CSV table of C-alpha atoms and ligand atoms in Angstrom, one decimal:
chain,number,residue,atom,x,y,z
A,6,MET,CA,-15.8,-38.0,-2.6
A,7,SER,CA,-13.1,-38.8,0.0
A,8,THR,CA,-14.0,-40.5,3.3
A,9,ASN,CA,-14.6,-38.1,6.1
A,10,PRO,CA,-11.7,-38.3,8.7
A,11,ILE,CA,-14.0,-37.6,11.8
A,12,HIS,CA,-14.0,-40.3,14.4
A,13,THR,CA,-16.8,-41.1,16.8
A,14,ASP,CA,-17.8,-43.9,19.2
A,15,LEU,CA,-21.5,-42.9,18.9
A,16,ASP,CA,-23.8,-45.4,17.3
A,17,TYR,CA,-26.7,-43.4,15.8
A,18,SER,CA,-28.9,-46.5,15.6
A,19,ARG,CA,-28.5,-47.7,19.2
A,20,PRO,CA,-31.5,-47.3,21.5
A,21,GLY,CA,-31.1,-45.3,24.7
A,22,LYS,CA,-29.1,-42.2,25.5
A,23,GLN,CA,-25.5,-41.8,24.6
A,24,SER,CA,-23.1,-38.9,25.3
A,25,GLY,CA,-20.0,-38.7,23.1
A,26,HIS,CA,-18.3,-36.5,20.6
A,27,LEU,CA,-17.0,-36.0,17.1
A,28,ALA,CA,-13.2,-36.0,17.0
A,29,ILE,CA,-11.9,-33.8,14.2
A,30,PRO,CA,-8.1,-34.3,13.5
A,31,TYR,CA,-6.4,-31.1,14.4
A,32,SER,CA,-2.7,-30.7,15.0
A,33,HIS,CA,-1.3,-27.7,16.8
A,34,ASN,CA,2.1,-26.8,18.2
A,35,LEU,CA,1.6,-28.4,21.5
A,36,GLY,CA,-0.7,-31.2,20.2
A,37,GLY,CA,0.6,-33.6,17.5
A,38,TRP,CA,-2.0,-36.2,16.7
A,39,ALA,CA,-4.6,-34.1,18.5
A,40,ASN,CA,-8.3,-33.7,17.8
A,41,LEU,CA,-10.9,-31.1,18.2
A,42,ARG,CA,-13.9,-32.5,20.1
A,43,VAL,CA,-17.5,-31.5,19.3
A,44,PRO,CA,-19.9,-32.9,22.0
A,45,VAL,CA,-22.9,-34.9,20.7
A,46,SER,CA,-25.7,-36.7,22.5
A,47,VAL,CA,-27.9,-39.2,20.7
A,48,ILE,CA,-31.3,-40.1,22.3
A,49,ARG,CA,-33.2,-42.9,20.6
A,50,ASN,CA,-36.4,-44.6,21.5
A,51,GLY,CA,-38.2,-46.7,18.9
A,52,GLU,CA,-39.5,-45.7,15.5
A,53,GLY,CA,-40.1,-42.0,14.7
A,54,PRO,CA,-38.5,-39.0,13.1
A,55,VAL,CA,-34.8,-38.3,13.2
A,56,VAL,CA,-34.2,-34.7,14.4
A,57,LEU,CA,-30.7,-33.1,14.2
A,58,LEU,CA,-30.6,-30.2,16.7
A,59,MET,CA,-27.7,-27.8,16.7
A,60,ALA,CA,-26.4,-24.5,18.0
A,61,GLY,CA,-23.1,-22.6,18.2
A,62,ASN,CA,-22.7,-22.6,14.4
A,63,HIS,CA,-21.5,-19.1,15.2
A,64,GLY,CA,-19.6,-19.2,18.5
A,65,ASP,CA,-20.9,-16.0,19.9
A,66,GLU,CA,-24.6,-17.0,19.8
A,67,TYR,CA,-25.5,-18.5,23.1
A,68,PRO,CA,-29.2,-18.9,23.8
A,69,GLY,CA,-29.5,-22.0,21.6
A,70,GLN,CA,-26.3,-23.5,23.1
A,71,VAL,CA,-27.8,-23.1,26.6
A,72,ALA,CA,-31.2,-24.5,25.4
A,73,ILE,CA,-29.5,-27.7,24.0
A,74,LEU,CA,-27.2,-28.1,27.0
A,75,ARG,CA,-30.3,-28.1,29.2
A,76,LEU,CA,-32.1,-30.7,27.0
A,77,TRP,CA,-28.9,-32.8,27.1
A,78,ARG,CA,-29.3,-33.2,30.8
A,79,GLU,CA,-33.1,-33.1,31.1
A,80,LEU,CA,-34.2,-35.6,28.4
A,81,ALA,CA,-34.4,-39.3,29.0
A,82,PRO,CA,-35.1,-41.9,26.3
A,83,GLU,CA,-38.8,-42.2,27.4
A,84,ASP,CA,-39.3,-38.5,26.5
A,85,VAL,CA,-38.4,-39.2,22.9
A,86,THR,CA,-40.1,-41.0,20.0
A,87,GLY,CA,-37.6,-41.6,17.2
A,88,THR,CA,-34.1,-40.2,17.4
A,89,LEU,CA,-32.9,-36.8,18.7
A,90,ILE,CA,-29.3,-35.8,18.0
A,91,LEU,CA,-28.1,-33.0,20.1
A,92,ILE,CA,-25.0,-30.8,19.2
A,93,PRO,CA,-25.1,-27.9,21.6
A,94,CYS,CA,-22.0,-26.3,20.2
A,95,LEU,CA,-20.7,-26.9,16.6
A,96,ASN,CA,-17.8,-24.6,17.1
A,97,PRO,CA,-16.4,-24.9,20.7
A,98,PRO,CA,-13.2,-22.8,20.1
A,99,ALA,CA,-15.3,-19.9,18.8
A,100,SER,CA,-17.8,-20.3,21.6
A,101,LYS,CA,-15.1,-20.2,24.2
A,102,ALA,CA,-13.5,-17.2,22.5
A,103,SER,CA,-16.9,-15.4,22.1
A,104,THR,CA,-16.2,-15.1,18.4
A,105,ARG,CA,-18.3,-15.6,15.2
A,106,LEU,CA,-15.5,-17.1,13.3
A,107,SER,CA,-13.4,-20.2,14.3
A,108,PRO,CA,-10.2,-19.1,15.9
A,109,LEU,CA,-8.6,-22.3,14.6
A,110,ASP,CA,-9.0,-21.7,10.9
A,111,GLY,CA,-10.6,-18.2,10.6
A,112,ARG,CA,-13.6,-19.7,8.9
A,113,ASN,CA,-17.3,-18.7,9.2
A,114,PHE,CA,-18.8,-22.2,9.7
A,115,ASN,CA,-22.0,-21.1,8.0
A,116,ARG,CA,-20.1,-20.5,4.7
A,117,CYS,CA,-18.3,-23.8,4.7
A,118,PHE,CA,-21.0,-26.1,3.1
A,119,PRO,CA,-21.1,-28.6,1.6
A,120,GLY,CA,-17.7,-28.9,3.2
A,121,ASN,CA,-14.4,-30.6,2.3
A,122,PRO,CA,-13.0,-33.8,4.0
A,123,ASN,CA,-9.5,-32.6,3.1
A,124,GLY,CA,-10.0,-29.1,4.3
A,125,THR,CA,-9.8,-27.2,7.6
A,126,VAL,CA,-11.5,-28.3,10.8
A,127,SER,CA,-14.6,-26.2,9.9
A,128,GLU,CA,-14.7,-27.7,6.4
A,129,ILE,CA,-14.3,-31.2,7.6
A,130,LEU,CA,-17.2,-30.9,10.1
A,131,ALA,CA,-19.4,-29.3,7.4
A,132,HIS,CA,-18.6,-32.2,5.2
A,133,TYR,CA,-19.6,-34.7,8.0
A,134,LEU,CA,-22.9,-33.0,8.5
A,135,THR,CA,-23.5,-32.9,4.7
A,136,THR,CA,-22.6,-36.6,4.1
A,137,VAL,CA,-23.5,-38.3,7.4
A,138,LEU,CA,-25.9,-36.4,9.7
A,139,PHE,CA,-28.2,-34.6,7.1
A,140,PRO,CA,-28.9,-37.7,5.1
A,141,MET,CA,-30.2,-39.6,8.1
A,142,SER,CA,-32.3,-36.7,9.4
A,143,GLU,CA,-35.8,-35.6,8.6
A,144,TYR,CA,-35.6,-32.3,10.5
A,145,VAL,CA,-32.5,-30.1,10.8
A,146,ILE,CA,-32.7,-27.3,13.4
A,147,ASP,CA,-29.9,-24.7,13.6
A,148,LEU,CA,-30.4,-22.1,16.4
A,149,HIS,CA,-28.8,-18.7,15.8
A,150,THR,CA,-28.8,-15.2,17.2
A,151,GLY,CA,-27.5,-12.0,15.7
A,152,GLY,CA,-24.2,-12.7,17.5
A,153,ARG,CA,-22.2,-9.9,19.1
A,154,SER,CA,-22.5,-7.7,15.9
A,155,MET,CA,-26.3,-7.5,15.6
A,156,GLY,CA,-29.4,-7.2,17.7
A,157,PHE,CA,-32.4,-9.2,16.4
A,158,LEU,CA,-36.1,-9.3,17.1
A,159,PRO,CA,-36.4,-12.9,18.4
A,160,CYS,CA,-37.8,-14.9,15.6
A,161,ALA,CA,-37.9,-18.2,13.8
A,162,HIS,CA,-36.8,-17.8,10.2
A,163,MET,CA,-36.4,-19.6,6.9
A,164,HIS,CA,-35.6,-19.5,3.2
A,165,LEU,CA,-38.5,-19.6,0.9
A,166,VAL,CA,-37.5,-23.0,-0.6
A,167,PRO,CA,-38.9,-23.8,-4.1
A,168,ASP,CA,-40.4,-27.2,-3.2
A,169,LEU,CA,-43.9,-26.4,-2.1
A,170,ALA,CA,-44.5,-29.4,0.1
A,171,GLN,CA,-41.2,-28.9,1.9
A,172,ARG,CA,-41.9,-25.1,2.2
A,173,ASN,CA,-45.3,-25.7,3.7
A,174,ARG,CA,-43.9,-28.0,6.4
A,175,MET,CA,-41.1,-25.5,7.1
A,176,LEU,CA,-43.7,-22.7,7.5
A,177,ARG,CA,-45.7,-24.8,10.0
A,178,ALA,CA,-42.6,-25.8,11.9
A,179,ALA,CA,-41.4,-22.1,12.1
A,180,GLU,CA,-44.8,-21.0,13.4
A,181,ALA,CA,-44.5,-23.7,16.2
A,182,PHE,CA,-41.5,-21.7,17.6
A,183,LEU,CA,-44.1,-19.3,18.9
A,184,THR,CA,-42.3,-16.0,18.1
A,185,GLU,CA,-44.1,-12.7,17.6
A,186,VAL,CA,-42.8,-12.5,14.0
A,187,THR,CA,-41.6,-15.2,11.7
A,188,PHE,CA,-39.1,-14.1,9.1
A,189,LEU,CA,-38.2,-14.9,5.5
A,190,TYR,CA,-34.6,-14.0,4.7
A,191,ALA,CA,-32.3,-13.9,1.7
A,192,ASP,CA,-28.6,-14.7,1.5
A,193,VAL,CA,-27.0,-11.3,1.0
A,194,ALA,CA,-23.6,-12.2,2.3
A,195,GLY,CA,-22.3,-15.2,0.4
A,196,THR,CA,-23.1,-18.9,-0.1
A,197,GLY,CA,-22.3,-22.2,1.6
A,198,LEU,CA,-24.8,-21.9,4.4
A,199,LEU,CA,-25.7,-24.9,6.6
A,200,PRO,CA,-29.5,-24.5,6.1
A,201,THR,CA,-29.1,-24.1,2.3
A,202,GLU,CA,-27.3,-27.5,2.1
A,203,ALA,CA,-29.9,-29.2,4.4
A,204,GLU,CA,-32.8,-27.6,2.3
A,205,ARG,CA,-31.1,-28.9,-0.9
A,206,GLN,CA,-31.3,-32.4,0.6
A,207,GLY,CA,-35.1,-31.9,1.1
A,208,LYS,CA,-34.9,-31.6,4.9
A,209,ILE,CA,-37.4,-29.7,7.0
A,210,VAL,CA,-35.1,-26.9,8.2
A,211,ILE,CA,-35.9,-24.7,11.2
A,212,THR,CA,-33.7,-21.8,12.2
A,213,THR,CA,-33.9,-18.8,14.5
A,214,GLU,CA,-32.5,-15.4,15.4
A,215,MET,CA,-33.0,-15.4,19.2
A,216,GLY,CA,-31.9,-11.9,20.0
A,217,GLY,CA,-28.3,-10.9,19.8
A,218,ALA,CA,-25.8,-8.1,20.5
A,219,GLU,CA,-24.2,-9.9,23.4
A,220,LEU,CA,-26.6,-9.4,26.3
A,221,VAL,CA,-29.0,-12.4,26.7
A,222,PRO,CA,-31.9,-11.4,29.0
A,223,ALA,CA,-33.6,-14.2,30.9
A,224,SER,CA,-36.8,-13.6,28.8
A,225,ILE,CA,-34.9,-14.6,25.6
A,226,HIS,CA,-33.5,-17.8,27.2
A,227,ARG,CA,-37.0,-18.7,28.3
A,228,GLN,CA,-38.5,-17.9,24.9
A,229,CYS,CA,-35.8,-20.0,23.1
A,230,GLN,CA,-36.2,-23.0,25.4
A,231,ALA,CA,-40.0,-23.0,25.4
A,232,GLY,CA,-40.2,-22.4,21.6
A,233,LEU,CA,-37.7,-25.2,21.0
A,234,ARG,CA,-39.6,-27.7,23.1
A,235,ASN,CA,-42.8,-26.8,21.2
A,236,VAL,CA,-41.0,-27.3,17.9
A,237,LEU,CA,-39.6,-30.7,19.0
A,238,ILE,CA,-43.2,-31.8,19.9
A,239,HIS,CA,-44.4,-30.5,16.6
A,240,CYS,CA,-41.8,-32.6,14.8
A,241,GLY,CA,-43.0,-35.7,16.7
A,242,VAL,CA,-39.6,-36.4,18.4
A,243,LEU,CA,-40.6,-35.2,21.8
A,244,ARG,CA,-43.6,-36.5,23.7
A,245,GLY,CA,-46.2,-33.9,24.8
A,246,LYS,CA,-49.0,-31.8,23.4
A,247,GLU,CA,-48.1,-29.1,21.0
A,248,LYS,CA,-49.1,-25.6,22.2
A,249,SER,CA,-51.0,-23.6,19.7
A,250,ARG,CA,-50.2,-19.9,19.2
A,251,ALA,CA,-53.6,-19.0,20.8
A,252,GLU,CA,-52.7,-21.2,23.8
A,253,ALA,CA,-49.4,-19.3,24.1
A,254,GLY,CA,-51.3,-16.0,24.1
A,255,LEU,CA,-50.2,-15.1,20.6
A,256,GLY,CA,-52.2,-14.1,17.5
A,257,PRO,CA,-51.9,-15.8,14.1
A,258,ALA,CA,-48.3,-16.0,12.9
A,259,ARG,CA,-47.1,-12.6,11.5
A,260,TRP,CA,-44.8,-13.3,8.6
A,261,VAL,CA,-42.3,-10.7,7.5
A,262,GLN,CA,-39.7,-10.9,4.8
A,263,SER,CA,-36.5,-9.2,3.7
A,264,LEU,CA,-35.8,-10.7,0.3
A,265,ASP,CA,-34.3,-7.6,-1.5
A,266,ARG,CA,-30.7,-6.6,-1.0
A,267,GLU,CA,-31.9,-3.1,-0.2
A,268,ASP,CA,-33.7,-4.5,2.9
A,269,TYR,CA,-30.2,-4.9,4.4
A,270,ARG,CA,-28.7,-1.5,5.4
A,271,PHE,CA,-25.0,-1.1,5.6
A,272,ALA,CA,-22.7,1.5,7.3
A,273,PRO,CA,-21.6,4.0,4.6
A,274,GLU,CA,-18.4,4.7,6.4
A,275,SER,CA,-16.5,3.8,9.6
A,276,GLY,CA,-17.2,5.6,12.8
A,277,LEU,CA,-19.4,5.7,15.9
A,278,TYR,CA,-22.9,4.5,15.2
A,279,GLU,CA,-26.2,5.6,16.8
A,280,ASN,CA,-29.2,3.2,16.5
A,281,CYS,CA,-32.2,5.6,16.0
A,282,VAL,CA,-35.1,3.0,15.9
A,283,GLU,CA,-36.0,0.2,18.3
A,284,LEU,CA,-36.3,-3.4,17.2
A,285,GLY,CA,-39.8,-4.2,16.2
A,286,GLU,CA,-40.7,-0.6,15.5
A,287,ALA,CA,-42.5,0.3,12.3
A,288,VAL,CA,-40.6,2.5,10.0
A,289,LYS,CA,-41.5,4.6,6.9
A,290,LYS,CA,-39.5,5.1,3.8
A,291,GLY,CA,-37.0,7.9,4.5
A,292,ASP,CA,-36.9,7.4,8.2
A,293,LEU,CA,-33.6,7.8,9.9
A,294,LEU,CA,-32.5,4.3,11.0
A,295,GLY,CA,-29.1,5.3,12.4
A,296,GLN,CA,-26.1,7.6,11.8
A,297,VAL,CA,-22.4,7.4,11.9
A,298,PHE,CA,-20.4,10.1,13.7
A,299,SER,CA,-16.8,10.9,13.2
A,300,ILE,CA,-14.8,11.1,16.4
A,301,GLU,CA,-12.0,12.8,14.5
A,302,ASN,CA,-14.2,15.4,12.8
A,303,PRO,CA,-17.0,16.4,15.2
A,304,ASP,CA,-17.9,19.3,13.0
A,305,ARG,CA,-18.9,17.0,10.2
A,306,GLU,CA,-22.5,16.0,9.6
A,307,PRO,CA,-22.9,12.3,10.6
A,308,ALA,CA,-23.4,9.9,7.7
A,309,LYS,CA,-27.1,8.8,7.6
A,310,VAL,CA,-28.6,5.4,7.2
A,311,TRP,CA,-32.2,5.7,5.9
A,312,ALA,CA,-35.1,3.3,5.6
A,313,HIS,CA,-35.4,2.6,1.9
A,314,ALA,CA,-39.1,1.5,2.2
A,315,ASP,CA,-41.9,1.1,4.8
A,316,GLY,CA,-41.5,-1.9,7.1
A,317,ILE,CA,-40.5,-3.1,10.5
A,318,LEU,CA,-37.0,-3.1,12.0
A,319,VAL,CA,-36.0,-6.7,12.7
A,320,ALA,CA,-32.2,-6.2,13.2
A,321,ASN,CA,-30.0,-3.4,14.3
A,322,ARG,CA,-26.4,-2.8,15.2
A,323,GLY,CA,-24.7,-4.3,18.4
A,324,PRO,CA,-21.3,-2.7,18.9
A,325,SER,CA,-21.4,1.1,18.6
A,326,MET,CA,-18.2,1.2,16.6
A,327,VAL,CA,-18.8,0.3,13.0
A,328,GLY,CA,-16.7,-0.3,9.9
A,329,GLN,CA,-17.6,0.7,6.4
A,330,GLY,CA,-19.9,-2.0,5.0
A,331,ASP,CA,-21.0,-3.5,8.3
A,332,CYS,CA,-24.7,-4.4,8.3
A,333,VAL,CA,-26.4,-2.0,10.8
A,334,ALA,CA,-30.1,-2.6,10.1
A,335,CYS,CA,-32.6,-4.9,8.5
A,336,VAL,CA,-36.0,-3.8,7.4
A,337,ALA,CA,-38.7,-6.4,6.8
A,338,HIS,CA,-42.1,-6.2,5.2
A,339,ASP,CA,-45.3,-7.9,6.1
A,340,VAL,CA,-46.4,-10.7,3.8
A,341,ASP,CA,-49.8,-12.4,3.6
A,342,PRO,CA,-49.1,-16.0,4.8
A,343,ARG,CA,-51.8,-17.2,2.3
A,344,THR,CA,-49.5,-16.2,-0.5
A,345,LEU,CA,-46.5,-18.2,0.8
B,414,LIG,CA1,-25.8,-16.2,13.2
């Protein structure tokens, strides 16, 4: 495997708090010998877990970026036991442009793993995470939302990894995020995901969908920030007392899952989409989830998107204009946590 070309002045083993960046070689027409800079802070205090905390994997997903930018300024070394590595925005050009994909190379960063040291900027950064930051970490946290394209019931989520000890620790960590539902998902749209590579390396991986569809209400920011702090205490990297679900006014964790491709509902054709069910609402098999109208043929019956089974709506469509094949709904099903 070739050496990764990313340069950094950060020393991950140095005690105290450092602010710096990863410099990814990137030439453009007005920038020969230039680099793309990804901000990183390392806060280290004594022995303890190494936690890698990231957001902005998809640029247009902001609550996690805000939460980590706040921690960057709020945390001092004495708040930490072990090492906390903060990357508030993995994809600054996408974040600035409010896009899911990198404007520099057109790539979906969450499909670039394990990465390539000789590839595009996204592939080089993915390779650095895979070969440098994941191996040194015990916990890998990647904060997402539904982006501009999808609304999401705020939730911590995870893959059902095959290793039972790893799975159990991931279940407990996800529950510490203190969301109403916790969600098991499947990869229905390709491979090369960041969490999949971290899981393959045996890491305790914690991910979220903190709302989505552009608007971020204050309540979602608060939920993201409070849940994240509780998770960091749970991991043992942040000092403090972990809040139980009962102390947070919540019942036992409600686990739901969407593991079948059918659970993900797609627009049958392009047009103007109407969401017909609220996020978090219970649905029955055959319920109308949404419909696609034709602006050009108002006489025509809209194309219907049906619930294929009973469940709860965890994701819906953000922008009203849809293209054929866009995911417009996700139906999840309750699962008994004792069976997980
Ligand atoms: Ca996302």
